[in-house]
């Protein structure tokens, strides 16, 4: 790798770190408290005014729970395998299916079986969410609406609306989720339009 390419890689670290922090909804002040790195150093790192170093990147990789290679944009070694690391939150399991910070994030979500129905606790946050039910029956509480989605059904909604996901019948639910910031929505392409045949009635 020549010097020009090395510089290009280093120049891209700051914007990548800024996108990752904003995507996680973390402020510079909060990140400084979590990593022990000063807020000014983090700001200069994201703006490109300070070169990245292991001393700065290691605590960031730990907080963001991503490999160090992802922070610096290091090329893959040729191994095509994706090492998925499940995240458990509020009793549910999220399996990240995408690796790049920013843009749209893909997850497989698993809602465990519950012996008794849970009381919905709707939450709000910035973004747009698209989901597709793989198995089980999903209960989606969205604002004033209380919906049940069987396997094969999909939904898309603005996450600034109060929402909650759970099992509709107490069984396990598996679904795919695409999540992005405002303005990033899933696009579903339908089949080609077929004009009506001659003599057919509209």
mmCIF file of C-alpha atoms in Angstrom:
data_model
loop_
_atom_site.group_PDB
_atom_site.id
_atom_site.type_symbol
_atom_site.label_atom_id
_atom_site.label_comp_id
_atom_site.label_asym_id
_atom_site.label_seq_id
_atom_site.Cartn_x
_atom_site.Cartn_y
_atom_site.Cartn_z
ATOM 1 C CA UNK A 1 0.000 0.000 0.000
ATOM 2 C CA UNK A 2 1.557 3.338 -0.999
ATOM 3 C CA UNK A 3 1.700 6.507 1.111
ATOM 4 C CA UNK A 4 -1.178 8.166 -0.742
ATOM 5 C CA UNK A 5 -3.419 5.184 -0.073
ATOM 6 C CA UNK A 6 -2.386 5.122 3.593
ATOM 7 C CA UNK A 7 -3.339 8.786 3.931
ATOM 8 C CA UNK A 8 -6.684 8.158 2.255
ATOM 9 C CA UNK A 9 -7.442 5.398 4.759
ATOM 10 C CA UNK A 10 -6.513 7.607 7.729
ATOM 11 C CA UNK A 11 -8.518 10.556 6.375
ATOM 12 C CA UNK A 12 -11.641 8.370 6.224
ATOM 13 C CA UNK A 13 -11.453 7.319 9.890
ATOM 14 C CA UNK A 14 -12.839 10.586 11.306
ATOM 15 C CA UNK A 15 -16.029 10.680 9.203
ATOM 16 C CA UNK A 16 -16.549 6.971 9.885
ATOM 17 C CA UNK A 17 -16.298 7.534 13.647
ATOM 18 C CA UNK A 18 -18.673 10.497 13.506
ATOM 19 C CA UNK A 19 -21.246 8.499 11.516
ATOM 20 C CA UNK A 20 -20.973 5.573 13.927
ATOM 21 C CA UNK A 21 -21.414 7.795 16.991
ATOM 22 C CA UNK A 22 -24.424 9.602 15.538
ATOM 23 C CA UNK A 23 -25.950 6.326 14.395
ATOM 24 C CA UNK A 24 -25.719 5.037 17.980
ATOM 25 C CA UNK A 25 -27.266 8.266 19.309
ATOM 26 C CA UNK A 26 -24.257 9.088 21.526
ATOM 27 C CA UNK A 27 -23.090 12.645 22.222
ATOM 28 C CA UNK A 28 -19.423 13.614 22.381
ATOM 29 C CA UNK A 29 -19.820 14.350 26.094
ATOM 30 C CA UNK A 30 -21.281 10.892 26.767
ATOM 31 C CA UNK A 31 -18.612 9.203 24.657
ATOM 32 C CA UNK A 32 -15.877 11.056 26.560
ATOM 33 C CA UNK A 33 -17.341 9.844 29.862
ATOM 34 C CA UNK A 34 -17.527 6.237 28.622
ATOM 35 C CA UNK A 35 -14.027 6.059 27.092
ATOM 36 C CA UNK A 36 -12.016 8.356 29.336
ATOM 37 C CA UNK A 37 -10.850 10.258 26.241
ATOM 38 C CA UNK A 38 -11.371 14.016 26.408
ATOM 39 C CA UNK A 39 -14.251 15.522 24.453
ATOM 40 C CA UNK A 40 -11.856 17.838 22.578
ATOM 41 C CA UNK A 41 -9.680 14.888 21.498
ATOM 42 C CA UNK A 42 -12.720 13.005 20.232
ATOM 43 C CA UNK A 43 -13.952 16.067 18.353
ATOM 44 C CA UNK A 44 -10.550 16.609 16.722
ATOM 45 C CA UNK A 45 -10.368 12.911 15.836
ATOM 46 C CA UNK A 46 -13.759 12.991 14.105
ATOM 47 C CA UNK A 47 -12.957 16.221 12.237
ATOM 48 C CA UNK A 48 -9.617 14.870 10.995
ATOM 49 C CA UNK A 49 -7.557 17.364 12.978
ATOM 50 C CA UNK A 50 -6.009 14.518 14.995
ATOM 51 C CA UNK A 51 -4.619 11.324 13.555
ATOM 52 C CA UNK A 52 -6.093 8.068 14.890
ATOM 53 C CA UNK A 53 -3.968 5.958 17.211
ATOM 54 C CA UNK A 54 -4.453 2.681 19.057
ATOM 55 C CA UNK A 55 -4.748 4.632 22.291
ATOM 56 C CA UNK A 56 -7.799 6.413 20.867
ATOM 57 C CA UNK A 57 -9.317 3.652 18.747
ATOM 58 C CA UNK A 58 -9.222 0.744 21.217
ATOM 59 C CA UNK A 59 -11.685 2.271 23.732
ATOM 60 C CA UNK A 60 -13.939 3.357 20.851
ATOM 61 C CA UNK A 61 -13.982 -0.165 19.400
ATOM 62 C CA UNK A 62 -14.914 -1.484 22.845
ATOM 63 C CA UNK A 63 -17.750 1.021 23.353
ATOM 64 C CA UNK A 64 -19.156 0.534 19.836
ATOM 65 C CA UNK A 65 -18.632 -3.243 20.072
ATOM 66 C CA UNK A 66 -17.074 -3.476 16.609
ATOM 67 C CA UNK A 67 -13.741 -4.913 15.407
ATOM 68 C CA UNK A 68 -10.871 -2.445 15.263
ATOM 69 C CA UNK A 69 -10.555 -3.147 11.526
ATOM 70 C CA UNK A 70 -14.051 -1.743 11.001
ATOM 71 C CA UNK A 71 -13.082 1.582 12.566
ATOM 72 C CA UNK A 72 -10.125 2.090 10.234
ATOM 73 C CA UNK A 73 -11.736 0.528 7.167
ATOM 74 C CA UNK A 74 -9.046 -2.122 6.820
ATOM 75 C CA UNK A 75 -9.500 -4.414 3.809
ATOM 76 C CA UNK A 76 -10.778 -7.914 4.434
ATOM 77 C CA UNK A 77 -8.275 -10.748 4.452
ATOM 78 C CA UNK A 78 -10.267 -12.814 1.971
ATOM 79 C CA UNK A 79 -12.194 -14.866 4.526
ATOM 80 C CA UNK A 80 -15.823 -14.674 3.322
ATOM 81 C CA UNK A 81 -17.294 -15.741 6.660
ATOM 82 C CA UNK A 82 -19.280 -13.215 8.689
ATOM 83 C CA UNK A 83 -18.813 -13.620 12.421
ATOM 84 C CA UNK A 84 -22.158 -12.659 13.916
ATOM 85 C CA UNK A 85 -22.224 -11.493 17.524
ATOM 86 C CA UNK A 86 -25.718 -11.563 19.049
ATOM 87 C CA UNK A 87 -26.776 -8.636 21.217
ATOM 88 C CA UNK A 88 -29.227 -9.298 24.065
ATOM 89 C CA UNK A 89 -31.394 -6.400 25.152
ATOM 90 C CA UNK A 90 -34.594 -6.341 27.239
ATOM 91 C CA UNK A 91 -34.822 -10.125 27.038
ATOM 92 C CA UNK A 92 -34.686 -10.132 23.220
ATOM 93 C CA UNK A 93 -31.833 -11.182 20.925
ATOM 94 C CA UNK A 94 -30.590 -9.039 18.046
ATOM 95 C CA UNK A 95 -28.206 -10.559 15.489
ATOM 96 C CA UNK A 96 -26.503 -7.822 13.398
ATOM 97 C CA UNK A 97 -26.513 -8.705 9.703
ATOM 98 C CA UNK A 98 -24.719 -5.573 8.493
ATOM 99 C CA UNK A 99 -21.311 -4.212 9.470
ATOM 100 C CA UNK A 100 -20.929 -0.671 8.118
ATOM 101 C CA UNK A 101 -21.608 2.339 10.378
ATOM 102 C CA UNK A 102 -24.235 4.770 9.137
ATOM 103 C CA UNK A 103 -26.917 4.110 6.548
ATOM 104 C CA UNK A 104 -29.332 1.212 6.977
ATOM 105 C CA UNK A 105 -28.683 -1.483 9.583
ATOM 106 C CA UNK A 106 -30.061 -5.006 9.234
ATOM 107 C CA UNK A 107 -30.851 -7.280 12.179
ATOM 108 C CA UNK A 108 -32.470 -10.601 12.852
ATOM 109 C CA UNK A 109 -34.561 -10.196 15.993
ATOM 110 C CA UNK A 110 -35.726 -13.058 18.189
ATOM 111 C CA UNK A 111 -38.470 -12.507 20.760
ATOM 112 C CA UNK A 112 -38.465 -15.414 23.248
ATOM 113 C CA UNK A 113 -41.546 -17.320 24.347
ATOM 114 C CA UNK A 114 -43.369 -15.808 27.317
ATOM 115 C CA UNK A 115 -45.552 -17.839 29.735
ATOM 116 C CA UNK A 116 -47.666 -14.737 30.352
ATOM 117 C CA UNK A 117 -48.333 -11.782 28.017
ATOM 118 C CA UNK A 118 -46.148 -8.755 28.626
ATOM 119 C CA UNK A 119 -47.504 -5.289 29.206
ATOM 120 C CA UNK A 120 -46.476 -3.082 26.235
ATOM 121 C CA UNK A 121 -43.958 -0.362 27.092
ATOM 122 C CA UNK A 122 -43.823 1.784 23.927
ATOM 123 C CA UNK A 123 -40.680 3.797 23.225
ATOM 124 C CA UNK A 124 -39.660 6.433 20.696
ATOM 125 C CA UNK A 125 -36.392 7.312 18.961
ATOM 126 C CA UNK A 126 -35.241 8.893 15.739
ATOM 127 C CA UNK A 127 -35.355 6.769 12.603
ATOM 128 C CA UNK A 128 -37.414 4.597 10.292
ATOM 129 C CA UNK A 129 -37.920 0.864 10.810
ATOM 130 C CA UNK A 130 -38.970 -1.849 8.364
ATOM 131 C CA UNK A 131 -39.695 -5.353 9.613
ATOM 132 C CA UNK A 132 -40.660 -8.724 8.148
ATOM 133 C CA UNK A 133 -42.025 -11.600 10.252
ATOM 134 C CA UNK A 134 -40.243 -14.916 9.611
ATOM 135 C CA UNK A 135 -41.842 -17.148 12.245
ATOM 136 C CA UNK A 136 -44.421 -16.744 14.988
ATOM 137 C CA UNK A 137 -47.039 -14.051 15.435
ATOM 138 C CA UNK A 138 -45.794 -10.546 16.140
ATOM 139 C CA UNK A 139 -47.720 -8.014 18.206
ATOM 140 C CA UNK A 140 -46.939 -4.485 17.025
ATOM 141 C CA UNK A 141 -48.219 -1.609 19.134
ATOM 142 C CA UNK A 142 -47.837 1.589 17.123
ATOM 143 C CA UNK A 143 -49.341 4.724 18.602
ATOM 144 C CA UNK A 144 -53.022 3.959 19.169
ATOM 145 C CA UNK A 145 -52.963 0.873 16.941
ATOM 146 C CA UNK A 146 -52.513 -2.689 18.207
ATOM 147 C CA UNK A 147 -51.686 -5.033 15.303
ATOM 148 C CA UNK A 148 -50.940 -8.744 14.922
ATOM 149 C CA UNK A 149 -48.623 -9.748 12.061
ATOM 150 C CA UNK A 150 -48.371 -13.440 11.037
ATOM 151 C CA UNK A 151 -45.395 -14.891 9.143
ATOM 152 C CA UNK A 152 -44.865 -13.253 5.770
ATOM 153 C CA UNK A 153 -46.261 -9.853 6.718
ATOM 154 C CA UNK A 154 -44.171 -6.676 6.793
ATOM 155 C CA UNK A 155 -44.531 -3.225 8.315
ATOM 156 C CA UNK A 156 -42.736 0.096 7.993
ATOM 157 C CA UNK A 157 -43.082 2.996 10.420
ATOM 158 C CA UNK A 158 -41.505 6.158 11.767
ATOM 159 C CA UNK A 159 -39.869 5.305 15.101
ATOM 160 C CA UNK A 160 -40.669 8.752 16.474
ATOM 161 C CA UNK A 161 -44.140 7.235 17.023
ATOM 162 C CA UNK A 162 -44.473 5.274 20.304
ATOM 163 C CA UNK A 163 -43.958 1.606 19.360
ATOM 164 C CA UNK A 164 -43.475 -1.792 20.964
ATOM 165 C CA UNK A 165 -42.781 -5.288 19.635
ATOM 166 C CA UNK A 166 -43.787 -8.511 21.366
ATOM 167 C CA UNK A 167 -45.295 -11.934 20.914
ATOM 168 C CA UNK A 168 -49.010 -11.989 20.075
ATOM 169 C CA UNK A 169 -49.616 -15.473 21.478
ATOM 170 C CA UNK A 170 -46.731 -16.107 23.877
ATOM 171 C CA UNK A 171 -44.672 -18.075 21.333
ATOM 172 C CA UNK A 172 -41.261 -17.337 19.873
ATOM 173 C CA UNK A 173 -41.189 -14.677 17.140
ATOM 174 C CA UNK A 174 -38.401 -14.292 14.586
ATOM 175 C CA UNK A 175 -38.234 -11.279 12.294
ATOM 176 C CA UNK A 176 -35.901 -9.298 10.066
ATOM 177 C CA UNK A 177 -35.464 -5.598 10.784
ATOM 178 C CA UNK A 178 -34.015 -2.808 8.659
ATOM 179 C CA UNK A 179 -33.351 0.360 10.606
ATOM 180 C CA UNK A 180 -32.186 3.701 9.274
ATOM 181 C CA UNK A 181 -32.178 7.357 10.180
ATOM 182 C CA UNK A 182 -34.912 9.695 9.012
ATOM 183 C CA UNK A 183 -35.160 9.812 5.235
ATOM 184 C CA UNK A 184 -33.757 6.294 4.788
ATOM 185 C CA UNK A 185 -36.614 3.991 3.888
ATOM 186 C CA UNK A 186 -36.920 0.512 2.442
ATOM 187 C CA UNK A 187 -37.917 0.386 -1.210
ATOM 188 C CA UNK A 188 -39.980 -2.601 -2.333
ATOM 189 C CA UNK A 189 -39.906 -3.236 -6.062
ATOM 190 C CA UNK A 190 -42.989 -4.852 -7.532
ATOM 191 C CA UNK A 191 -43.151 -6.959 -10.677
ATOM 192 C CA UNK A 192 -43.176 -5.359 -14.122
ATOM 193 C CA UNK A 193 -46.412 -3.647 -15.098
ATOM 194 C CA UNK A 194 -48.323 -5.570 -17.720
ATOM 195 C CA UNK A 195 -50.584 -3.540 -19.968
ATOM 196 C CA UNK A 196 -54.116 -4.940 -20.376
ATOM 197 C CA UNK A 197 -54.538 -7.261 -23.285
ATOM 198 C CA UNK A 198 -56.632 -6.194 -26.247
ATOM 199 C CA UNK A 199 -60.289 -6.811 -25.623
ATOM 200 C CA UNK A 200 -59.873 -7.055 -21.832
ATOM 201 C CA UNK A 201 -62.013 -4.876 -19.565
ATOM 202 C CA UNK A 202 -60.444 -2.568 -17.002
#
